[in-house]
Amino acid sequence: MGRLVKKQYALLKRLRASHIKEEDIRKDIHQIESGVRGENRLLQKLKELRLPGSYRIFSDVGLQSGEWKVQIDCLIVTDRCCIVLESKNISDDLYFNEDADEFYKVDRNGNEIAYRNPYFQLLKHIRFMKEFFRLLNLPQMNVTGAVVLTAKSCRIRQKPAHYPIFKLESIIEKIIHMYELPSSFQLSSEQLDFVEKMIWKKQSAFIHRPLCESYHISPNELIRGVECPNCSTLGMKRTGKTWTCIKCDQRSRDAHKNAVQEYFWLVSKEIRNKDFRVFCQVDSVYAASRMLNSMDLQVHRAGPKTFYTQKKDR
């Protein structure tokens, strides 16, 4: 998630002040950063965990089975079971309405704010992990889990009794209880090592669409130019093989590399010579070609058309 926030800040930097989408982007950034803080609180709490058997803790796990992709906040794989933890950093009074399958909070001003119900997200991830273990020829592995409310100032005002939703301060005891549930199956040390190896091997990073597409922003609305690595001013000038800042006179030979990275994040997964010249404000076709070819990019040629992509999403 931190990578997405970095891309969102890059987008804000290239939008003019008071752009119509600025508030939406800042709201998304706030939500993601809040979620990351909550996940970090959970990981800090898990340092207190002690179980009689072996276990492994994984955070921010991206897995894929065919077309099915999931992003799980935290996995605890033990010798007796797999525990899925979904972290939610939401403050104020929280309500889980089973009849309407709704989850919402009431803030200090009495406003109701609806959220996606994390209980169903948890169930989906439990189903995925059951499928994951079945494909590893370990169908007997018990998979369970809980939603962990990590905000320091949240109160659960309404919750069905069978919803496994707990506050952070109680999660260690809840994990121990889940671990101690009766089970006739137990992983050997070799099997646990194998599961750990496969989780790392099957990690699949979520590939985000270019943010202009996600936020329905025309690339023509972006402020173009290469950013100064010293003062962050956009619009460095290229003279010979050197970029020079129009504000602080900082010089750089490779400042265009960050601009190309931001083009991939914001505009398109592909960049042509013409795209580079427009975005980086370069006049020379040959200079643009030289800079693109000097970067660690994948070159694609189809007849007269040449374009470049990243070798992997970053």
mmCIF file of C-alpha atoms in Angstrom:
data_model
loop_
_atom_site.group_PDB
_atom_site.id
_atom_site.type_symbol
_atom_site.label_atom_id
_atom_site.label_comp_id
_atom_site.label_asym_id
_atom_site.label_seq_id
_atom_site.Cartn_x
_atom_site.Cartn_y
_atom_site.Cartn_z
ATOM 1 C CA MET A 1 0.000 0.000 0.000
ATOM 2 C CA GLY A 2 2.910 2.340 0.612
ATOM 3 C CA ARG A 3 3.763 2.145 -3.074
ATOM 4 C CA LEU A 4 0.274 3.320 -4.011
ATOM 5 C CA VAL A 5 0.522 6.329 -1.690
ATOM 6 C CA LYS A 6 3.838 7.271 -3.303
ATOM 7 C CA LYS A 7 2.107 7.248 -6.695
ATOM 8 C CA GLN A 8 -0.795 9.322 -5.355
ATOM 9 C CA TYR A 9 1.566 11.988 -4.014
ATOM 10 C CA ALA A 10 3.265 12.056 -7.430
ATOM 11 C CA LEU A 11 -0.145 12.677 -8.995
ATOM 12 C CA LEU A 12 -0.975 15.513 -6.576
ATOM 13 C CA LYS A 13 2.353 17.145 -7.359
ATOM 14 C CA ARG A 14 1.466 17.283 -11.065
ATOM 15 C CA LEU A 15 -2.063 18.640 -10.616
ATOM 16 C CA ARG A 16 -2.763 22.346 -10.521
ATOM 17 C CA ALA A 17 -3.999 23.821 -7.239
ATOM 18 C CA SER A 18 -7.646 23.132 -6.354
ATOM 19 C CA HIS A 19 -8.051 20.457 -9.035
ATOM 20 C CA ILE A 20 -11.503 18.849 -8.869
ATOM 21 C CA LYS A 21 -9.984 15.449 -7.962
ATOM 22 C CA GLU A 22 -7.584 16.712 -5.293
ATOM 23 C CA GLU A 23 -9.963 16.124 -2.379
ATOM 24 C CA ASP A 24 -10.704 12.538 -3.514
ATOM 25 C CA ILE A 25 -6.999 11.741 -3.834
ATOM 26 C CA ARG A 26 -6.164 13.206 -0.422
ATOM 27 C CA LYS A 27 -9.040 11.275 1.127
ATOM 28 C CA ASP A 28 -7.717 8.024 -0.383
ATOM 29 C CA ILE A 29 -4.199 8.785 0.843
ATOM 30 C CA HIS A 30 -5.509 9.435 4.367
ATOM 31 C CA GLN A 31 -7.430 6.146 4.341
ATOM 32 C CA ILE A 32 -4.432 4.126 3.145
ATOM 33 C CA GLU A 33 -2.006 5.753 5.581
ATOM 34 C CA SER A 34 -4.487 5.135 8.394
ATOM 35 C CA GLY A 35 -4.699 1.476 7.371
ATOM 36 C CA VAL A 36 -0.913 1.140 7.334
ATOM 37 C CA ARG A 37 -0.693 2.633 10.835
ATOM 38 C CA GLY A 38 -3.280 0.119 12.018
ATOM 39 C CA GLU A 39 -1.405 -2.800 10.462
ATOM 40 C CA ASN A 40 1.798 -1.624 12.130
ATOM 41 C CA ARG A 41 0.020 -1.509 15.513
ATOM 42 C CA LEU A 42 -1.166 -5.074 14.935
ATOM 43 C CA LEU A 43 2.338 -6.294 14.042
ATOM 44 C CA GLN A 44 3.729 -4.561 17.119
ATOM 45 C CA LYS A 45 1.118 -6.306 19.292
ATOM 46 C CA LEU A 46 1.934 -9.690 17.732
ATOM 47 C CA LYS A 47 5.449 -9.442 19.165
ATOM 48 C CA GLU A 48 3.777 -10.495 22.440
ATOM 49 C CA LEU A 49 2.477 -13.729 20.885
ATOM 50 C CA ARG A 50 3.791 -16.995 22.324
ATOM 51 C CA LEU A 51 2.415 -20.356 21.189
ATOM 52 C CA PRO A 52 3.498 -23.834 22.295
ATOM 53 C CA GLY A 53 4.079 -24.892 18.684
ATOM 54 C CA SER A 54 5.909 -23.408 15.725
ATOM 55 C CA TYR A 55 4.391 -20.552 13.739
ATOM 56 C CA ARG A 56 5.216 -17.951 11.091
ATOM 57 C CA ILE A 57 3.795 -14.421 10.749
ATOM 58 C CA PHE A 58 3.355 -12.780 7.333
ATOM 59 C CA SER A 59 2.160 -9.207 6.764
ATOM 60 C CA ASP A 60 0.637 -7.526 3.701
ATOM 61 C CA VAL A 61 0.381 -10.805 1.796
ATOM 62 C CA GLY A 62 -0.607 -10.711 -1.879
ATOM 63 C CA LEU A 63 -1.563 -14.115 -3.282
ATOM 64 C CA GLN A 64 -3.165 -15.301 -6.486
ATOM 65 C CA SER A 65 -4.932 -18.477 -7.605
ATOM 66 C CA GLY A 66 -5.781 -18.240 -11.294
ATOM 67 C CA GLU A 67 -7.775 -15.023 -11.701
ATOM 68 C CA TRP A 68 -8.507 -14.838 -7.964
ATOM 69 C CA LYS A 69 -6.265 -12.275 -6.233
ATOM 70 C CA VAL A 70 -6.283 -11.339 -2.564
ATOM 71 C CA GLN A 71 -4.384 -8.917 -0.360
ATOM 72 C CA ILE A 72 -4.346 -10.120 3.242
ATOM 73 C CA ASP A 73 -3.241 -7.830 6.072
ATOM 74 C CA CYS A 74 -1.738 -10.551 8.244
ATOM 75 C CA LEU A 75 -1.370 -14.344 8.187
ATOM 76 C CA ILE A 76 -0.285 -16.501 11.093
ATOM 77 C CA VAL A 77 0.557 -20.014 9.904
ATOM 78 C CA THR A 78 0.993 -22.388 12.823
ATOM 79 C CA ASP A 79 1.584 -26.106 13.132
ATOM 80 C CA ARG A 80 -2.140 -26.556 13.945
ATOM 81 C CA CYS A 81 -3.998 -23.928 11.911
ATOM 82 C CA CYS A 82 -3.803 -20.864 9.696
ATOM 83 C CA ILE A 83 -5.164 -17.640 11.189
ATOM 84 C CA VAL A 84 -6.205 -14.782 8.880
ATOM 85 C CA LEU A 85 -6.241 -11.322 10.476
ATOM 86 C CA GLU A 86 -7.917 -8.317 8.862
ATOM 87 C CA SER A 87 -6.864 -4.989 10.364
ATOM 88 C CA LYS A 88 -9.290 -2.042 10.483
ATOM 89 C CA ASN A 89 -8.164 1.307 11.870
ATOM 90 C CA ILE A 90 -11.548 3.024 12.271
ATOM 91 C CA SER A 91 -12.370 5.198 15.274
ATOM 92 C CA ASP A 92 -15.635 6.299 16.954
ATOM 93 C CA ASP A 93 -18.772 4.165 17.552
ATOM 94 C CA LEU A 94 -18.954 1.095 15.285
ATOM 95 C CA TYR A 95 -22.067 -0.827 14.288
ATOM 96 C CA PHE A 96 -22.333 -4.203 12.536
ATOM 97 C CA ASN A 97 -25.897 -4.763 11.317
ATOM 98 C CA GLU A 98 -26.372 -8.443 10.473
ATOM 99 C CA ASP A 99 -29.875 -8.041 9.005
ATOM 100 C CA ALA A 100 -28.685 -5.521 6.397
ATOM 101 C CA ASP A 101 -25.113 -6.901 6.154
ATOM 102 C CA GLU A 102 -23.929 -3.361 6.863
ATOM 103 C CA PHE A 103 -21.024 -1.873 8.745
ATOM 104 C CA TYR A 104 -20.935 1.805 9.647
ATOM 105 C CA LYS A 105 -19.644 4.222 12.226
ATOM 106 C CA VAL A 106 -21.260 7.171 13.963
ATOM 107 C CA ASP A 107 -18.776 10.002 14.400
ATOM 108 C CA ARG A 108 -18.655 12.619 17.136
ATOM 109 C CA ASN A 109 -21.064 14.833 15.206
ATOM 110 C CA GLY A 110 -23.648 12.061 14.937
ATOM 111 C CA ASN A 111 -23.010 11.395 11.233
ATOM 112 C CA GLU A 112 -23.333 7.829 9.944
ATOM 113 C CA ILE A 113 -20.470 6.804 7.632
ATOM 114 C CA ALA A 114 -20.760 3.474 5.817
ATOM 115 C CA TYR A 115 -17.831 1.149 5.097
ATOM 116 C CA ARG A 116 -17.427 -2.190 3.398
ATOM 117 C CA ASN A 117 -18.181 -4.903 5.932
ATOM 118 C CA PRO A 118 -14.812 -6.417 6.965
ATOM 119 C CA TYR A 119 -16.544 -9.609 8.125
ATOM 120 C CA PHE A 120 -17.240 -10.620 4.529
ATOM 121 C CA GLN A 121 -13.726 -9.673 3.478
ATOM 122 C CA LEU A 122 -12.452 -11.992 6.210
ATOM 123 C CA LEU A 123 -14.678 -14.848 5.012
ATOM 124 C CA LYS A 124 -13.415 -14.380 1.453
ATOM 125 C CA HIS A 125 -9.797 -14.553 2.568
ATOM 126 C CA ILE A 126 -10.468 -17.638 4.689
ATOM 127 C CA ARG A 127 -12.004 -19.329 1.635
ATOM 128 C CA PHE A 128 -8.973 -18.363 -0.417
ATOM 129 C CA MET A 129 -6.525 -19.808 2.109
ATOM 130 C CA LYS A 130 -8.497 -23.062 2.262
ATOM 131 C CA GLU A 131 -8.128 -23.267 -1.519
ATOM 132 C CA PHE A 132 -4.425 -22.387 -1.179
ATOM 133 C CA PHE A 133 -3.805 -25.268 1.234
ATOM 134 C CA ARG A 134 -5.847 -27.653 -0.911
ATOM 135 C CA LEU A 135 -3.575 -26.865 -3.863
ATOM 136 C CA LEU A 136 -0.590 -27.599 -1.603
ATOM 137 C CA ASN A 137 -2.115 -31.033 -0.885
ATOM 138 C CA LEU A 138 -2.865 -29.967 2.690
ATOM 139 C CA PRO A 139 -6.689 -29.887 2.624
ATOM 140 C CA GLN A 140 -6.915 -30.874 6.290
ATOM 141 C CA MET A 141 -5.377 -27.588 7.428
ATOM 142 C CA ASN A 142 -7.843 -25.647 9.556
ATOM 143 C CA VAL A 143 -8.219 -22.009 8.467
ATOM 144 C CA THR A 144 -9.841 -19.472 10.761
ATOM 145 C CA GLY A 145 -9.446 -15.776 11.467
ATOM 146 C CA ALA A 146 -10.643 -12.504 12.930
ATOM 147 C CA VAL A 147 -11.129 -8.824 12.204
ATOM 148 C CA VAL A 148 -8.908 -6.703 14.450
ATOM 149 C CA LEU A 149 -10.011 -3.150 15.275
ATOM 150 C CA THR A 150 -6.751 -1.264 15.773
ATOM 151 C CA ALA A 151 -7.959 2.302 16.411
ATOM 152 C CA LYS A 152 -7.203 3.545 19.907
ATOM 153 C CA SER A 153 -10.587 5.279 20.245
ATOM 154 C CA CYS A 154 -13.162 2.875 18.827
ATOM 155 C CA ARG A 155 -16.151 1.314 20.577
ATOM 156 C CA ILE A 156 -18.123 -1.637 19.258
ATOM 157 C CA ARG A 157 -21.730 -0.619 19.857
ATOM 158 C CA GLN A 158 -23.451 -3.405 17.894
ATOM 159 C CA LYS A 159 -22.098 -6.747 16.709
ATOM 160 C CA PRO A 160 -23.587 -10.213 16.106
ATOM 161 C CA ALA A 161 -22.228 -12.674 18.650
ATOM 162 C CA HIS A 162 -20.759 -14.988 15.994
ATOM 163 C CA TYR A 163 -18.781 -12.235 14.220
ATOM 164 C CA PRO A 164 -15.078 -12.767 15.108
ATOM 165 C CA ILE A 165 -14.367 -9.056 15.520
ATOM 166 C CA PHE A 166 -12.124 -7.974 18.376
ATOM 167 C CA LYS A 167 -10.239 -4.950 19.651
ATOM 168 C CA LEU A 168 -6.463 -4.947 19.465
ATOM 169 C CA GLU A 169 -5.854 -5.344 23.197
ATOM 170 C CA SER A 170 -7.610 -8.741 23.255
ATOM 171 C CA ILE A 171 -6.211 -10.244 20.051
ATOM 172 C CA ILE A 172 -3.356 -12.233 21.631
ATOM 173 C CA GLU A 173 -5.784 -14.155 23.849
ATOM 174 C CA LYS A 174 -8.146 -14.680 20.886
ATOM 175 C CA ILE A 175 -5.295 -16.076 18.750
ATOM 176 C CA ILE A 176 -4.290 -18.456 21.538
ATOM 177 C CA HIS A 177 -7.918 -19.605 21.784
ATOM 178 C CA MET A 178 -8.086 -20.227 18.012
ATOM 179 C CA TYR A 179 -4.804 -22.121 18.163
ATOM 180 C CA GLU A 180 -6.062 -24.351 20.978
ATOM 181 C CA LEU A 181 -9.305 -25.366 19.231
ATOM 182 C CA PRO A 182 -9.494 -29.162 18.812
ATOM 183 C CA SER A 183 -7.693 -30.385 15.699
ATOM 184 C CA SER A 184 -6.584 -33.828 14.586
ATOM 185 C CA PHE A 185 -4.174 -32.355 12.039
ATOM 186 C CA GLN A 186 -0.703 -31.019 12.694
ATOM 187 C CA LEU A 187 2.005 -29.801 10.340
ATOM 188 C CA SER A 188 5.488 -31.219 10.713
ATOM 189 C CA SER A 189 8.433 -28.811 10.812
ATOM 190 C CA GLU A 190 9.227 -29.733 7.211
ATOM 191 C CA GLN A 191 5.637 -29.053 6.111
ATOM 192 C CA LEU A 192 5.597 -25.687 7.889
ATOM 193 C CA ASP A 193 8.849 -24.743 6.158
ATOM 194 C CA PHE A 194 7.292 -25.827 2.855
ATOM 195 C CA VAL A 195 4.193 -23.670 3.436
ATOM 196 C CA GLU A 196 6.381 -20.669 4.273
ATOM 197 C CA LYS A 197 8.420 -21.222 1.115
ATOM 198 C CA MET A 198 5.271 -21.437 -1.038
ATOM 199 C CA ILE A 199 3.740 -18.285 0.459
ATOM 200 C CA TRP A 200 6.879 -16.352 -0.444
ATOM 201 C CA LYS A 201 7.048 -17.987 -3.863
ATOM 202 C CA LYS A 202 3.387 -17.267 -4.688
ATOM 203 C CA GLN A 203 3.510 -13.620 -3.584
ATOM 204 C CA SER A 204 1.793 -11.547 -6.258
ATOM 205 C CA ALA A 205 2.015 -7.755 -6.061
ATOM 206 C CA PHE A 206 -1.204 -5.939 -6.892
ATOM 207 C CA ILE A 207 -0.780 -4.165 -10.224
ATOM 208 C CA HIS A 208 -2.441 -0.761 -10.122
ATOM 209 C CA ARG A 209 -3.836 0.903 -13.206
ATOM 210 C CA PRO A 210 -2.258 4.232 -14.153
ATOM 211 C CA LEU A 211 -3.745 6.740 -11.739
ATOM 212 C CA CYS A 212 -5.052 9.105 -14.418
ATOM 213 C CA GLU A 213 -7.225 6.201 -15.538
ATOM 214 C CA SER A 214 -8.284 5.331 -11.984
ATOM 215 C CA TYR A 215 -9.264 8.917 -11.150
ATOM 216 C CA HIS A 216 -10.622 9.771 -14.619
ATOM 217 C CA ILE A 217 -8.092 12.554 -15.130
ATOM 218 C CA SER A 218 -6.919 13.495 -18.617
ATOM 219 C CA PRO A 219 -3.106 13.269 -18.948
ATOM 220 C CA ASN A 220 -3.332 16.699 -20.574
ATOM 221 C CA GLU A 221 -4.266 18.115 -17.155
ATOM 222 C CA LEU A 222 -0.912 17.091 -15.658
ATOM 223 C CA ILE A 223 1.900 19.583 -15.152
ATOM 224 C CA ARG A 224 4.688 18.309 -17.377
ATOM 225 C CA GLY A 225 8.421 18.480 -16.942
ATOM 226 C CA VAL A 226 11.340 16.879 -15.132
ATOM 227 C CA GLU A 227 11.491 17.477 -11.371
ATOM 228 C CA CYS A 228 14.560 19.016 -9.772
ATOM 229 C CA PRO A 229 16.075 16.543 -7.261
ATOM 230 C CA ASN A 230 17.142 19.487 -5.082
ATOM 231 C CA CYS A 231 14.154 21.860 -4.836
ATOM 232 C CA SER A 232 11.374 19.755 -6.479
ATOM 233 C CA THR A 233 10.572 22.388 -9.106
ATOM 234 C CA LEU A 234 9.088 20.916 -12.284
ATOM 235 C CA GLY A 235 10.508 21.992 -15.636
ATOM 236 C CA MET A 236 14.267 21.344 -15.676
ATOM 237 C CA LYS A 237 15.921 22.318 -18.962
ATOM 238 C CA ARG A 238 18.051 19.896 -20.968
ATOM 239 C CA THR A 239 21.345 21.246 -22.334
ATOM 240 C CA GLY A 240 23.635 18.705 -23.946
ATOM 241 C CA LYS A 241 23.554 15.722 -21.590
ATOM 242 C CA THR A 242 22.664 17.672 -18.456
ATOM 243 C CA TRP A 243 19.415 18.809 -16.835
ATOM 244 C CA THR A 244 19.490 22.227 -15.152
ATOM 245 C CA CYS A 245 16.873 23.510 -12.699
ATOM 246 C CA ILE A 246 15.229 26.756 -13.740
ATOM 247 C CA LYS A 247 14.938 27.812 -10.084
ATOM 248 C CA CYS A 248 18.040 26.711 -8.145
ATOM 249 C CA ASP A 249 20.472 25.843 -10.988
ATOM 250 C CA GLN A 250 20.901 22.282 -9.681
ATOM 251 C CA ARG A 251 22.388 20.025 -12.362
ATOM 252 C CA SER A 252 21.641 16.359 -12.990
ATOM 253 C CA ARG A 253 22.409 13.882 -15.758
ATOM 254 C CA ASP A 254 19.593 11.443 -14.970
ATOM 255 C CA ALA A 255 16.717 13.467 -13.464
ATOM 256 C CA HIS A 256 14.510 12.251 -16.329
ATOM 257 C CA LYS A 257 14.444 8.740 -14.841
ATOM 258 C CA ASN A 258 12.031 9.780 -12.080
ATOM 259 C CA ALA A 259 9.832 11.545 -14.636
ATOM 260 C CA VAL A 260 9.613 8.357 -16.722
ATOM 261 C CA GLN A 261 8.768 6.390 -13.575
ATOM 262 C CA GLU A 262 5.948 8.839 -12.824
ATOM 263 C CA TYR A 263 4.711 8.577 -16.415
ATOM 264 C CA PHE A 264 4.279 4.823 -15.904
ATOM 265 C CA TRP A 265 2.511 5.415 -12.586
ATOM 266 C CA LEU A 266 0.195 8.136 -13.811
ATOM 267 C CA VAL A 267 -0.351 7.936 -17.564
ATOM 268 C CA SER A 268 0.385 4.595 -19.222
ATOM 269 C CA LYS A 269 2.288 1.339 -18.856
ATOM 270 C CA GLU A 270 3.870 2.113 -22.244
ATOM 271 C CA ILE A 271 5.927 5.119 -23.320
ATOM 272 C CA ARG A 272 6.965 6.114 -26.841
ATOM 273 C CA ASN A 273 9.628 8.568 -27.912
ATOM 274 C CA LYS A 274 6.943 11.171 -28.585
ATOM 275 C CA ASP A 275 5.357 10.603 -25.160
ATOM 276 C CA PHE A 276 8.752 11.074 -23.507
ATOM 277 C CA ARG A 277 9.393 14.316 -25.386
ATOM 278 C CA VAL A 278 6.003 15.758 -24.455
ATOM 279 C CA PHE A 279 6.113 14.703 -20.785
ATOM 280 C CA CYS A 280 9.760 15.644 -20.168
ATOM 281 C CA GLN A 281 9.677 18.678 -22.469
ATOM 282 C CA VAL A 282 12.498 17.543 -24.737
ATOM 283 C CA ASP A 283 12.704 18.756 -28.352
ATOM 284 C CA SER A 284 15.208 16.310 -29.846
ATOM 285 C CA VAL A 285 13.996 12.913 -31.069
ATOM 286 C CA TYR A 286 17.561 11.615 -30.883
ATOM 287 C CA ALA A 287 18.188 12.856 -27.348
ATOM 288 C CA ALA A 288 14.906 11.285 -26.219
ATOM 289 C CA SER A 289 15.838 7.989 -27.882
ATOM 290 C CA ARG A 290 19.276 8.029 -26.243
ATOM 291 C CA MET A 291 17.824 8.636 -22.782
ATOM 292 C CA LEU A 292 15.135 5.960 -23.138
ATOM 293 C CA ASN A 293 17.607 3.375 -24.426
ATOM 294 C CA SER A 294 19.999 4.096 -21.555
ATOM 295 C CA MET A 295 17.337 3.188 -18.995
ATOM 296 C CA ASP A 296 16.610 -0.327 -17.748
ATOM 297 C CA LEU A 297 13.433 -0.671 -19.829
ATOM 298 C CA GLN A 298 11.960 -3.404 -21.998
ATOM 299 C CA VAL A 299 12.028 -2.377 -25.669
ATOM 300 C CA HIS A 300 9.154 -3.455 -27.935
ATOM 301 C CA ARG A 301 9.369 -3.081 -31.704
ATOM 302 C CA ALA A 302 6.486 -3.733 -34.096
ATOM 303 C CA GLY A 303 7.325 -2.470 -37.574
ATOM 304 C CA PRO A 304 7.967 1.279 -37.385
ATOM 305 C CA LYS A 305 6.451 1.467 -33.899
ATOM 306 C CA THR A 306 8.763 1.340 -30.888
ATOM 307 C CA PHE A 307 7.652 1.655 -27.283
ATOM 308 C CA TYR A 308 9.086 0.926 -23.863
ATOM 309 C CA THR A 309 7.711 -0.732 -20.728
ATOM 310 C CA GLN A 310 9.060 -1.455 -17.283
ATOM 311 C CA LYS A 311 10.582 -4.884 -16.809
ATOM 312 C CA LYS A 312 8.459 -5.177 -13.674
ATOM 313 C CA ASP A 313 5.919 -2.966 -11.952
ATOM 314 C CA ARG A 314 7.524 -0.644 -9.392
#
